[in-house]
Tab-separated table of C-alpha atoms and ligand atoms in Angstrom:
chain	number	residue	atom	x	y	z
T	27	MET	CA	85.575	49.808	123.231
T	28	GLU	CA	83.556	49.666	119.935
T	29	ARG	CA	84.761	52.272	117.354
T	30	GLU	CA	81.793	54.316	116.142
T	31	TYR	CA	81.032	54.827	112.375
T	32	TRP	CA	78.958	57.007	110.231
T	33	GLY	CA	75.362	55.882	109.787
T	34	SER	CA	75.347	56.698	106.013
T	35	LYS	CA	77.334	58.036	103.107
T	36	MET	CA	75.326	61.125	103.225
T	37	GLY	CA	75.963	61.674	106.845
T	38	PHE	CA	79.832	61.391	106.166
T	39	TRP	CA	79.520	63.863	103.298
T	40	LEU	CA	77.560	66.400	105.392
T	41	ALA	CA	79.891	66.036	108.379
T	42	ALA	CA	82.936	66.463	106.110
T	43	ALA	CA	81.431	69.389	104.286
T	44	GLY	CA	80.614	70.854	107.761
T	45	SER	CA	84.233	70.639	108.739
T	46	ALA	CA	85.228	72.288	105.515
T	47	ILE	CA	82.560	74.932	105.269
T	48	GLY	CA	83.473	77.334	108.003
T	49	LEU	CA	84.686	80.934	108.729
T	50	GLY	CA	87.084	80.412	105.921
T	51	ASN	CA	84.413	80.404	103.474
T	52	ILE	CA	81.988	83.043	104.530
T	53	TRP	CA	84.346	85.495	106.117
T	54	ARG	CA	87.852	84.864	104.651
T	55	PHE	CA	87.022	83.953	101.118
T	56	PRO	CA	85.023	87.015	100.339
T	57	TYR	CA	87.490	89.458	101.755
T	58	LEU	CA	90.404	87.664	100.044
T	59	THR	CA	88.477	88.092	96.832
T	60	GLY	CA	87.713	91.707	97.547
T	61	ALA	CA	91.242	92.530	98.255
T	62	ASN	CA	92.644	90.414	95.197
T	63	GLY	CA	90.649	91.743	92.287
T	64	GLY	CA	87.293	89.611	92.309
T	65	ALA	CA	86.634	87.132	89.689
T	66	ALA	CA	90.200	86.470	88.605
T	67	PHE	CA	90.924	85.155	92.072
T	68	VAL	CA	87.807	83.162	92.162
T	69	LEU	CA	88.800	81.456	89.054
T	70	ILE	CA	92.304	80.562	90.262
T	71	TYR	CA	90.858	79.324	93.497
T	72	VAL	CA	88.681	77.133	91.858
T	73	LEU	CA	91.272	75.567	89.791
T	74	ILE	CA	93.613	74.960	92.718
T	75	ALA	CA	90.660	73.489	94.984
T	76	PHE	CA	89.900	70.835	92.484
T	77	THR	CA	93.418	69.677	91.745
T	78	ILE	CA	95.768	70.087	94.719
T	79	GLY	CA	92.916	70.496	97.386
T	80	PHE	CA	90.779	67.488	96.037
T	81	SER	CA	94.232	65.386	95.898
T	82	VAL	CA	95.351	65.985	99.505
T	83	MET	CA	91.704	65.448	100.709
T	84	LEU	CA	91.582	62.074	98.993
T	85	ALA	CA	94.991	61.286	100.555
T	86	GLU	CA	93.610	62.084	103.878
T	87	PHE	CA	90.551	59.882	103.327
T	88	VAL	CA	92.834	56.905	102.360
T	89	ILE	CA	94.935	57.279	105.419
T	90	GLY	CA	91.893	57.347	107.622
T	91	ARG	CA	89.688	54.515	106.073
T	92	SER	CA	92.676	52.178	105.622
T	93	THR	CA	93.654	52.358	109.328
T	94	LYS	CA	90.394	53.320	111.037
T	95	LEU	CA	92.503	55.393	113.581
T	96	ASN	CA	93.226	59.050	114.593
T	97	PRO	CA	96.000	60.847	112.738
T	98	VAL	CA	98.729	59.886	115.229
T	99	GLY	CA	97.436	56.205	115.396
T	100	ALA	CA	97.223	55.947	111.626
T	101	PHE	CA	100.725	57.052	110.871
T	102	GLN	CA	102.020	54.341	113.665
T	103	LYS	CA	100.238	51.618	112.190
T	104	LEU	CA	100.894	52.504	108.423
T	105	LYS	CA	104.616	52.985	108.912
T	106	GLY	CA	105.749	54.294	112.489
T	107	GLY	CA	109.054	56.064	113.025
T	108	PRO	CA	109.470	59.620	112.279
T	109	TRP	CA	106.245	59.583	110.295
T	110	GLN	CA	104.307	59.659	113.463
T	111	ILE	CA	105.397	63.290	113.801
T	112	VAL	CA	102.971	64.255	111.095
T	113	GLY	CA	100.139	62.804	113.078
T	114	TRP	CA	101.429	64.692	116.243
T	115	MET	CA	101.642	67.987	114.385
T	116	GLY	CA	97.889	67.348	113.286
T	117	VAL	CA	96.839	66.860	116.840
T	118	ALA	CA	98.685	69.767	118.122
T	119	ALA	CA	97.226	72.017	115.061
T	120	GLY	CA	93.609	70.941	116.080
T	121	PHE	CA	94.320	72.156	119.612
T	122	ILE	CA	95.886	75.395	118.539
T	123	ILE	CA	93.429	76.342	115.716
T	124	LEU	CA	90.255	75.542	117.762
T	125	SER	CA	91.546	77.658	120.738
T	126	TYR	CA	91.321	80.721	118.556
T	127	TYR	CA	88.578	79.649	116.135
T	128	SER	CA	86.389	79.610	119.088
T	129	VAL	CA	87.168	83.215	120.215
T	130	ILE	CA	86.008	84.159	116.617
T	131	GLY	CA	82.861	81.846	116.805
T	132	GLY	CA	82.062	83.598	120.064
T	133	TRP	CA	82.004	86.910	118.178
T	134	THR	CA	79.301	85.527	115.780
T	135	ILE	CA	77.221	84.562	118.765
T	136	LYS	CA	77.525	88.101	120.020
T	137	TYR	CA	76.791	89.650	116.724
T	138	ILE	CA	73.413	87.474	116.396
T	139	LEU	CA	72.132	88.972	119.693
T	140	SER	CA	73.747	92.430	119.042
T	141	SER	CA	71.794	92.729	115.832
T	142	PHE	CA	68.622	93.215	117.903
T	143	THR	CA	70.195	95.530	120.601
T	144	GLY	CA	71.839	98.427	118.937
T	145	LEU	CA	74.348	97.313	116.540
T	146	ILE	CA	72.156	97.898	113.477
T	147	SER	CA	71.318	101.423	113.808
T	148	PRO	CA	72.382	104.685	111.917
T	149	ASN	CA	73.705	105.982	115.207
T	150	THR	CA	76.005	103.154	115.885
T	151	ASP	CA	79.600	103.561	114.707
T	152	ALA	CA	80.162	99.853	113.702
T	153	THR	CA	84.064	100.223	113.819
T	154	ASN	CA	84.063	101.210	117.421
T	155	TYR	CA	81.311	98.763	118.376
T	156	PHE	CA	83.525	95.943	117.029
T	157	LEU	CA	86.601	97.360	118.658
T	158	ASN	CA	85.015	97.833	121.961
T	159	PHE	CA	83.474	94.482	121.981
T	160	ILE	CA	86.631	92.497	121.201
T	161	GLY	CA	88.624	94.690	123.546
T	162	ASN	CA	86.221	93.838	126.435
T	163	GLY	CA	88.072	90.981	128.152
T	164	PRO	CA	85.203	89.263	130.090
T	165	GLN	CA	82.715	89.592	127.219
T	166	ALA	CA	85.154	87.926	124.760
T	167	ILE	CA	85.755	85.237	127.155
T	168	LEU	CA	82.041	84.620	127.948
T	169	TYR	CA	81.316	84.238	124.204
T	170	HIS	CA	84.317	82.095	123.708
T	171	ALA	CA	83.042	79.811	126.567
T	172	ILE	CA	79.572	79.562	125.141
T	173	PHE	CA	80.840	78.572	121.591
T	174	MET	CA	83.270	75.900	123.300
T	175	ALA	CA	80.469	74.728	125.397
T	176	ILE	CA	78.297	73.914	122.267
T	177	THR	CA	81.352	72.227	120.394
T	178	ILE	CA	81.969	70.143	123.455
T	179	TYR	CA	78.408	69.133	123.905
T	180	VAL	CA	78.251	67.778	120.189
T	181	VAL	CA	81.550	65.948	120.425
T	182	TYR	CA	80.492	64.430	123.808
T	183	ARG	CA	77.402	62.950	122.049
T	184	GLY	CA	79.502	60.927	119.775
T	185	VAL	CA	80.265	60.459	116.049
T	186	GLY	CA	76.654	59.279	115.018
T	187	LYS	CA	74.461	60.971	117.684
T	188	GLY	CA	76.586	64.200	117.885
T	189	ILE	CA	78.526	65.062	114.774
T	190	GLU	CA	76.496	63.301	112.282
T	191	ASP	CA	72.929	64.327	113.413
T	192	THR	CA	74.086	67.845	114.061
T	193	CYS	CA	75.539	68.208	110.668
T	194	LYS	CA	72.465	66.702	108.906
T	195	ILE	CA	70.222	69.416	110.447
T	196	LEU	CA	72.709	72.228	110.329
T	197	MET	CA	74.337	71.841	106.652
T	198	PRO	CA	70.859	71.935	104.847
T	199	ALA	CA	69.992	74.791	107.236
T	200	LEU	CA	73.155	76.543	106.223
T	201	PHE	CA	72.514	76.216	102.357
T	202	LEU	CA	68.887	77.570	102.929
T	203	ILE	CA	70.167	80.660	104.737
T	204	LEU	CA	72.554	81.175	102.100
T	205	VAL	CA	70.054	81.254	99.493
T	206	ILE	CA	67.633	83.301	101.472
T	207	LEU	CA	70.372	85.989	101.952
T	208	ILE	CA	71.528	85.798	98.202
T	209	ILE	CA	67.959	86.494	97.092
T	210	ARG	CA	67.801	89.444	99.312
T	211	ALA	CA	71.301	90.708	98.166
T	212	VAL	CA	70.966	90.517	94.353
T	213	THR	CA	67.422	92.205	94.409
T	214	LEU	CA	68.866	95.229	96.246
T	215	PRO	CA	68.872	98.313	93.874
T	216	GLY	CA	72.451	98.693	92.492
T	217	ALA	CA	73.471	95.194	93.350
T	218	PHE	CA	74.448	94.582	89.890
T	219	ALA	CA	77.672	96.324	90.148
T	220	GLY	CA	78.707	93.908	92.754
T	221	VAL	CA	77.902	90.846	90.717
T	222	GLU	CA	79.973	92.404	87.940
T	223	PHE	CA	82.886	93.035	90.198
T	224	TYR	CA	82.433	89.500	91.330
T	225	LEU	CA	82.082	87.808	87.993
T	226	LYS	CA	84.276	89.825	85.682
T	227	PRO	CA	87.995	88.744	85.928
T	228	ASP	CA	90.582	91.302	86.059
T	229	PHE	CA	93.658	89.179	85.241
T	230	SER	CA	96.019	92.427	85.656
T	231	LYS	CA	95.310	91.776	89.400
T	232	ILE	CA	97.077	88.455	89.429
T	233	THR	CA	100.202	88.206	91.027
T	234	GLY	CA	102.555	85.696	92.534
T	235	GLN	CA	101.053	86.786	95.904
T	236	THR	CA	97.526	86.191	94.680
T	237	LEU	CA	98.375	82.568	93.762
T	238	LEU	CA	99.820	81.890	97.061
T	239	ALA	CA	96.916	83.635	98.861
T	240	ALA	CA	94.622	81.244	96.770
T	241	LEU	CA	96.567	78.164	97.698
T	242	GLY	CA	96.658	79.092	101.427
T	243	GLN	CA	92.989	79.630	101.343
T	244	ALA	CA	92.198	76.394	99.577
T	245	PHE	CA	94.070	74.424	102.106
T	246	PHE	CA	92.282	76.131	105.213
T	247	SER	CA	89.029	76.144	103.665
T	248	LEU	CA	88.992	72.422	102.877
T	249	SER	CA	90.289	71.502	106.323
T	250	LEU	CA	93.463	70.072	105.022
T	251	GLY	CA	97.014	69.422	106.538
T	252	MET	CA	96.226	68.306	110.030
T	253	GLY	CA	94.176	65.152	109.734
T	254	ALA	CA	90.789	66.368	110.185
T	255	MET	CA	89.858	64.443	106.963
T	256	ILE	CA	91.903	61.513	108.184
T	257	THR	CA	89.742	61.200	111.266
T	258	TYR	CA	86.485	61.629	109.473
T	259	GLY	CA	87.567	59.039	106.912
T	260	SER	CA	88.403	56.580	109.885
T	261	TYR	CA	84.773	56.391	110.647
T	262	LEU	CA	83.715	54.901	107.311
T	263	GLY	CA	82.789	51.355	108.281
T	264	SER	CA	81.272	48.710	106.056
T	265	LYS	CA	78.874	51.136	104.229
T	266	LYS	CA	80.394	51.630	100.942
T	267	ALA	CA	81.430	55.046	99.959
T	268	SER	CA	83.818	55.626	97.101
T	269	LEU	CA	86.701	57.742	98.469
T	270	PRO	CA	87.330	59.670	95.097
T	271	GLN	CA	83.710	60.443	94.828
T	272	SER	CA	83.606	61.571	98.474
T	273	ALA	CA	86.562	63.926	98.042
T	274	ALA	CA	84.957	65.339	94.939
T	275	THR	CA	81.693	65.869	96.503
T	276	VAL	CA	82.992	67.554	99.557
T	277	THR	CA	85.428	69.916	97.556
T	278	LEU	CA	82.276	70.757	95.378
T	279	LEU	CA	80.081	71.616	98.554
T	280	ASP	CA	82.926	73.710	100.047
T	281	THR	CA	83.652	75.597	96.960
T	282	SER	CA	80.104	76.342	96.194
T	283	ALA	CA	79.515	77.562	99.724
T	284	ALA	CA	82.396	80.121	99.423
T	285	PHE	CA	81.303	81.141	95.850
T	286	LEU	CA	77.911	81.540	97.132
T	287	ALA	CA	78.909	83.553	100.062
T	288	GLY	CA	80.381	86.129	97.488
T	289	PHE	CA	76.942	86.554	96.163
T	290	VAL	CA	75.642	87.715	99.624
T	291	ILE	CA	78.539	90.036	100.323
T	292	PHE	CA	79.485	91.879	97.010
T	293	PRO	CA	75.971	92.773	95.692
T	294	THR	CA	75.062	94.135	99.270
T	295	VAL	CA	78.318	96.056	99.636
T	296	PHE	CA	78.224	97.546	96.191
T	297	ALA	CA	74.412	98.328	96.511
T	298	PHE	CA	75.367	100.737	99.299
T	299	GLY	CA	78.507	102.062	97.516
T	300	VAL	CA	80.776	100.596	100.143
T	301	GLU	CA	84.458	99.302	99.360
T	302	PRO	CA	84.775	95.699	99.172
T	303	GLY	CA	88.460	95.536	99.679
T	304	ALA	CA	88.206	96.178	103.561
T	305	GLY	CA	90.191	92.947	104.669
T	306	PRO	CA	89.170	91.001	107.795
T	307	GLY	CA	86.866	93.734	108.847
T	308	LEU	CA	84.568	93.278	105.921
T	309	THR	CA	82.349	91.066	107.818
T	310	PHE	CA	82.248	92.456	111.321
T	311	ILE	CA	82.473	96.037	110.501
T	312	THR	CA	81.440	96.799	106.840
T	313	LEU	CA	78.345	94.433	106.748
T	314	PRO	CA	76.768	95.849	110.004
T	315	LYS	CA	77.168	99.405	108.533
T	316	VAL	CA	75.362	98.068	105.355
T	317	PHE	CA	72.661	96.378	107.132
T	318	ALA	CA	72.035	99.456	109.023
T	319	MET	CA	71.117	101.283	105.756
T	320	MET	CA	68.827	98.396	104.795
T	321	PRO	CA	65.016	97.967	105.639
T	322	GLY	CA	64.636	95.184	108.081
T	323	GLY	CA	68.387	95.356	108.617
T	324	ALA	CA	68.416	93.925	111.990
T	325	ILE	CA	66.771	90.762	110.821
T	326	TRP	CA	69.125	90.277	107.920
T	327	SER	CA	72.050	90.979	110.156
T	328	ALA	CA	70.818	88.212	112.632
T	329	LEU	CA	70.293	85.810	109.830
T	330	PHE	CA	73.819	86.553	108.326
T	331	PHE	CA	75.573	86.044	111.582
T	332	LEU	CA	73.476	82.874	112.339
T	333	LEU	CA	74.887	81.637	109.082
T	334	LEU	CA	78.436	82.309	110.154
T	335	CYS	CA	77.960	80.704	113.584
T	336	VAL	CA	76.531	77.514	112.029
T	337	ALA	CA	79.245	77.434	109.650
T	338	ALA	CA	81.903	77.781	112.415
T	339	ILE	CA	80.231	75.167	114.769
T	340	THR	CA	80.311	72.359	112.298
T	341	SER	CA	83.957	73.038	111.595
T	342	ALA	CA	84.844	73.792	115.326
T	343	ILE	CA	83.523	70.160	116.128
T	344	SER	CA	86.011	68.514	113.534
T	345	LEU	CA	88.952	70.323	115.232
T	346	LEU	CA	87.865	69.041	118.647
T	347	GLU	CA	87.246	65.394	117.256
T	348	VAL	CA	90.876	64.982	115.999
T	349	VAL	CA	92.168	65.569	119.464
T	350	VAL	CA	89.388	63.492	121.120
T	351	ALA	CA	89.818	60.733	118.758
T	352	TYR	CA	93.512	60.488	119.696
T	353	MET	CA	92.585	60.145	123.235
T	354	ILE	CA	90.104	57.550	122.648
T	355	ASP	CA	92.157	55.489	120.317
T	356	ASN	CA	95.640	55.619	121.779
T	357	LEU	CA	95.171	56.560	125.498
T	358	LYS	CA	91.752	54.645	125.843
T	359	TRP	CA	90.058	57.341	127.369
T	360	PRO	CA	86.306	57.159	127.449
T	361	ARG	CA	84.740	59.658	124.734
T	362	HIS	CA	83.074	61.715	127.722
T	363	LYS	CA	86.184	62.159	129.625
T	364	ALA	CA	88.154	63.153	126.467
T	365	SER	CA	85.647	65.785	125.206
T	366	LEU	CA	85.253	67.465	128.599
T	367	ILE	CA	89.007	67.537	129.487
T	368	ILE	CA	90.391	68.293	126.020
T	369	GLY	CA	87.491	70.905	125.369
T	370	GLY	CA	88.308	72.503	128.680
T	371	ALA	CA	92.036	72.586	127.930
T	372	ILE	CA	91.397	74.307	124.562
T	373	PHE	CA	88.945	76.632	126.234
T	374	LEU	CA	91.965	77.820	128.641
T	375	LEU	CA	94.488	78.079	125.702
T	376	GLY	CA	91.761	80.368	124.082
T	377	ILE	CA	91.717	83.115	126.838
T	378	PRO	CA	94.815	84.713	125.922
T	379	SER	CA	93.672	84.785	122.351
T	380	ALA	CA	90.277	86.281	123.675
T	381	LEU	CA	92.230	88.793	125.669
T	382	SER	CA	94.769	89.677	123.040
T	383	ASN	CA	92.374	91.970	120.930
T	384	GLY	CA	92.574	95.181	123.124
T	385	ALA	CA	91.784	93.929	126.531
T	386	VAL	CA	95.411	92.953	127.639
T	387	PRO	CA	98.417	93.313	125.323
T	388	ILE	CA	99.424	89.676	124.939
T	389	ASN	CA	101.967	89.551	122.155
T	390	VAL	CA	104.150	86.842	120.749
T	391	PHE	CA	106.595	87.735	118.136
T	392	GLY	CA	105.230	90.972	117.720
T	393	MET	CA	101.828	89.623	116.978
T	394	ALA	CA	98.590	89.624	119.090
T	395	PHE	CA	98.331	86.241	120.666
T	396	LEU	CA	95.258	85.283	118.485
T	397	ASP	CA	97.301	86.208	115.272
T	398	ALA	CA	100.264	84.367	116.366
T	399	MET	CA	98.406	81.129	117.072
T	400	ASP	CA	96.922	81.519	113.578
T	401	TYR	CA	100.319	82.260	112.035
T	402	LEU	CA	101.843	79.061	113.786
T	403	ALA	CA	98.852	76.835	112.700
T	404	SER	CA	97.911	78.160	109.226
T	405	ASN	CA	101.372	79.270	108.008
T	406	ILE	CA	103.609	76.373	109.530
T	407	LEU	CA	101.653	73.257	110.911
T	408	LEU	CA	99.002	73.038	108.078
T	409	PRO	CA	101.388	73.427	104.961
T	410	LEU	CA	104.052	71.163	106.478
T	411	GLY	CA	101.461	68.688	107.327
T	412	GLY	CA	99.772	68.608	103.807
T	413	MET	CA	103.166	68.413	102.228
T	414	LEU	CA	104.007	65.413	104.291
T	415	ILE	CA	100.590	63.755	103.970
T	416	ALA	CA	100.760	63.959	100.115
T	417	LEU	CA	104.388	62.587	100.074
T	418	PHE	CA	103.297	59.826	102.547
T	419	VAL	CA	100.435	58.687	100.295
T	420	GLY	CA	102.426	58.994	97.025
T	421	TRP	CA	105.611	57.209	98.022
T	422	VAL	CA	105.119	55.329	101.195
T	423	ILE	CA	101.768	53.624	101.023
T	424	LEU	CA	101.102	53.779	97.356
T	425	GLY	CA	99.851	50.253	97.102
T	426	THR	CA	97.302	50.708	99.881
T	427	ALA	CA	96.436	53.915	98.206
T	428	LYS	CA	95.685	52.472	94.773
T	429	LYS	CA	93.598	49.809	96.318
T	430	GLU	CA	91.559	52.125	98.606
T	431	THR	CA	90.578	54.343	95.648
T	432	THR	CA	89.398	51.639	93.473
T	433	THR	CA	87.384	49.433	95.866
T	434	GLU	CA	84.181	50.930	94.865
T	435	GLY	CA	84.970	51.057	91.321
T	436	GLU	CA	87.105	52.581	88.577
T	437	PHE	CA	88.990	55.889	89.283
T	438	LYS	CA	89.788	57.516	85.992
T	439	PHE	CA	91.987	60.072	87.253
T	440	GLN	CA	94.078	57.900	89.504
T	441	PRO	CA	97.327	58.403	87.748
T	442	VAL	CA	96.838	62.167	87.815
T	443	TRP	CA	96.038	62.091	91.544
T	444	ILE	CA	99.338	59.955	92.317
T	445	TRP	CA	101.233	62.364	90.293
T	446	ILE	CA	99.798	65.278	92.153
T	447	CYS	CA	100.448	63.593	95.464
T	448	LYS	CA	104.029	62.335	94.541
T	449	VAL	CA	105.418	65.815	93.048
T	450	ILE	CA	103.026	68.573	92.415
T	451	ALA	CA	101.278	68.994	95.721
T	452	PRO	CA	104.540	68.807	97.884
T	453	LEU	CA	106.339	71.119	95.568
T	454	VAL	CA	103.677	73.742	95.399
T	455	ILE	CA	102.983	73.513	99.164
T	456	PHE	CA	106.676	73.857	99.982
T	457	ILE	CA	106.678	77.095	97.821
T	458	ILE	CA	103.864	78.544	99.718
T	459	PHE	CA	105.480	77.478	102.939
T	460	LEU	CA	108.735	79.174	102.148
T	461	ASN	CA	106.731	82.226	101.240
T	462	LYS	CA	104.730	82.410	104.334
T	463	ILE	CA	107.518	82.299	106.770
T	464	GLY	CA	109.139	84.887	104.584
T	465	ILE	CA	112.132	83.247	102.755
T	466	ILE	CA	110.815	83.901	99.346
M	526	LIG	N1	87.819	74.531	107.103
M	526	LIG	C1	87.278	75.372	108.148
M	526	LIG	C2	86.946	76.732	107.672
M	526	LIG	O1	86.919	77.075	106.443
M	526	LIG	C3	88.177	75.551	109.242
M	526	LIG	C4	88.839	74.107	109.661
M	526	LIG	C5	88.071	73.017	110.219
M	526	LIG	C6	90.110	73.664	109.545
M	526	LIG	N2	88.843	72.036	110.412
M	526	LIG	C7	90.082	72.272	110.048
M	526	LIG	C8	91.297	74.051	108.912
M	526	LIG	C9	91.145	71.497	109.839
M	526	LIG	C10	92.392	73.373	108.865
M	526	LIG	C11	92.283	72.049	109.178
M	526	LIG	O2	86.622	77.663	108.434
């Protein structure tokens, strides 16, 4: 079987940015910013993204392009032995994350439609509406199924015709919708208070917890720690793309999308005098309430949830692709069979997540199933994976790493990058990890 490759450098960048820009940017980043005091959090986030985030992403690109294999195959080829476990953890994380990510992706589809059928109305209690919907088992499963079907279809079509072509259309569309929504938001009367909250740093709000939240968020948002960027890097063929330049571009696109999403949320929320620190409900509860007070609110709401849906789909395909690439490379399955069977299995694992938000009490370790899956992946598998990837590149394949990052020209920051991979990133990630599992 011929391995597939990206058609162009731009196609690769848009696909990788598509993976990175997701629910993490448009849903999670604004509510974390709201809960952590606004601009000061943004500043710290940007700093972390461009140092540790950029470095781990570049490390993943190096592993991917130098082996042209999925994460398991890549670690087997470069070193083997216990290092393979890092690849396995990545494939498992892709499987687990997509199972619940798709449930939330399904909510965005439902909310695009609901915008026109009663959600956006002064008579609707947005809180009840949301809780009733996510607590309705058959509905939650139905929208999860629709979201998974779209994801499977894209991956089924392949790297070039599926992932690359889809991202080449959806990513420019995503930025266009963002810009339209920003223009609407900042021209609302009273929007300035939101801009001020967002841009005026209050450093008294910065604590150790804020730092850790920013670190965890950078990791999730940049799609790091499970080999998604290894897999996408492995589709770089003869078309010359500089890896440091690619990692910088993708980090910049991802950070811009998150930063811009804040310019939609905060001006809108402040213009209508609503609290921005509402936590995860900020998107699915607070915003519909605000849209209901706006002229033409149904259309703005539909456009916003379309943005969220597009962002989620281009991320979901990267999660599925990691597992599918493993089946293709290592087990020699044809792509069609791998995408249908793995996609179907992930759909099944998602059912308890879809049901666990009020329909059926499915709890693991005292958490709803969906939250337990997120805890396992985001707090354990991703940080451990990221730490080991950085160590691997910094200590085990340093020669390859030096070569891969300079084949297309000078890489000025190479010594800094190597230092971050060897010591700083592993240390910092280890500290977050201990914190997340409650040891410090
Ligand atoms: N980065 C995506 C987001 O911000 C989610 C995502 C896609 C992801 N692929 C990943 C997270 C791989 C971690 C690892 O929503």
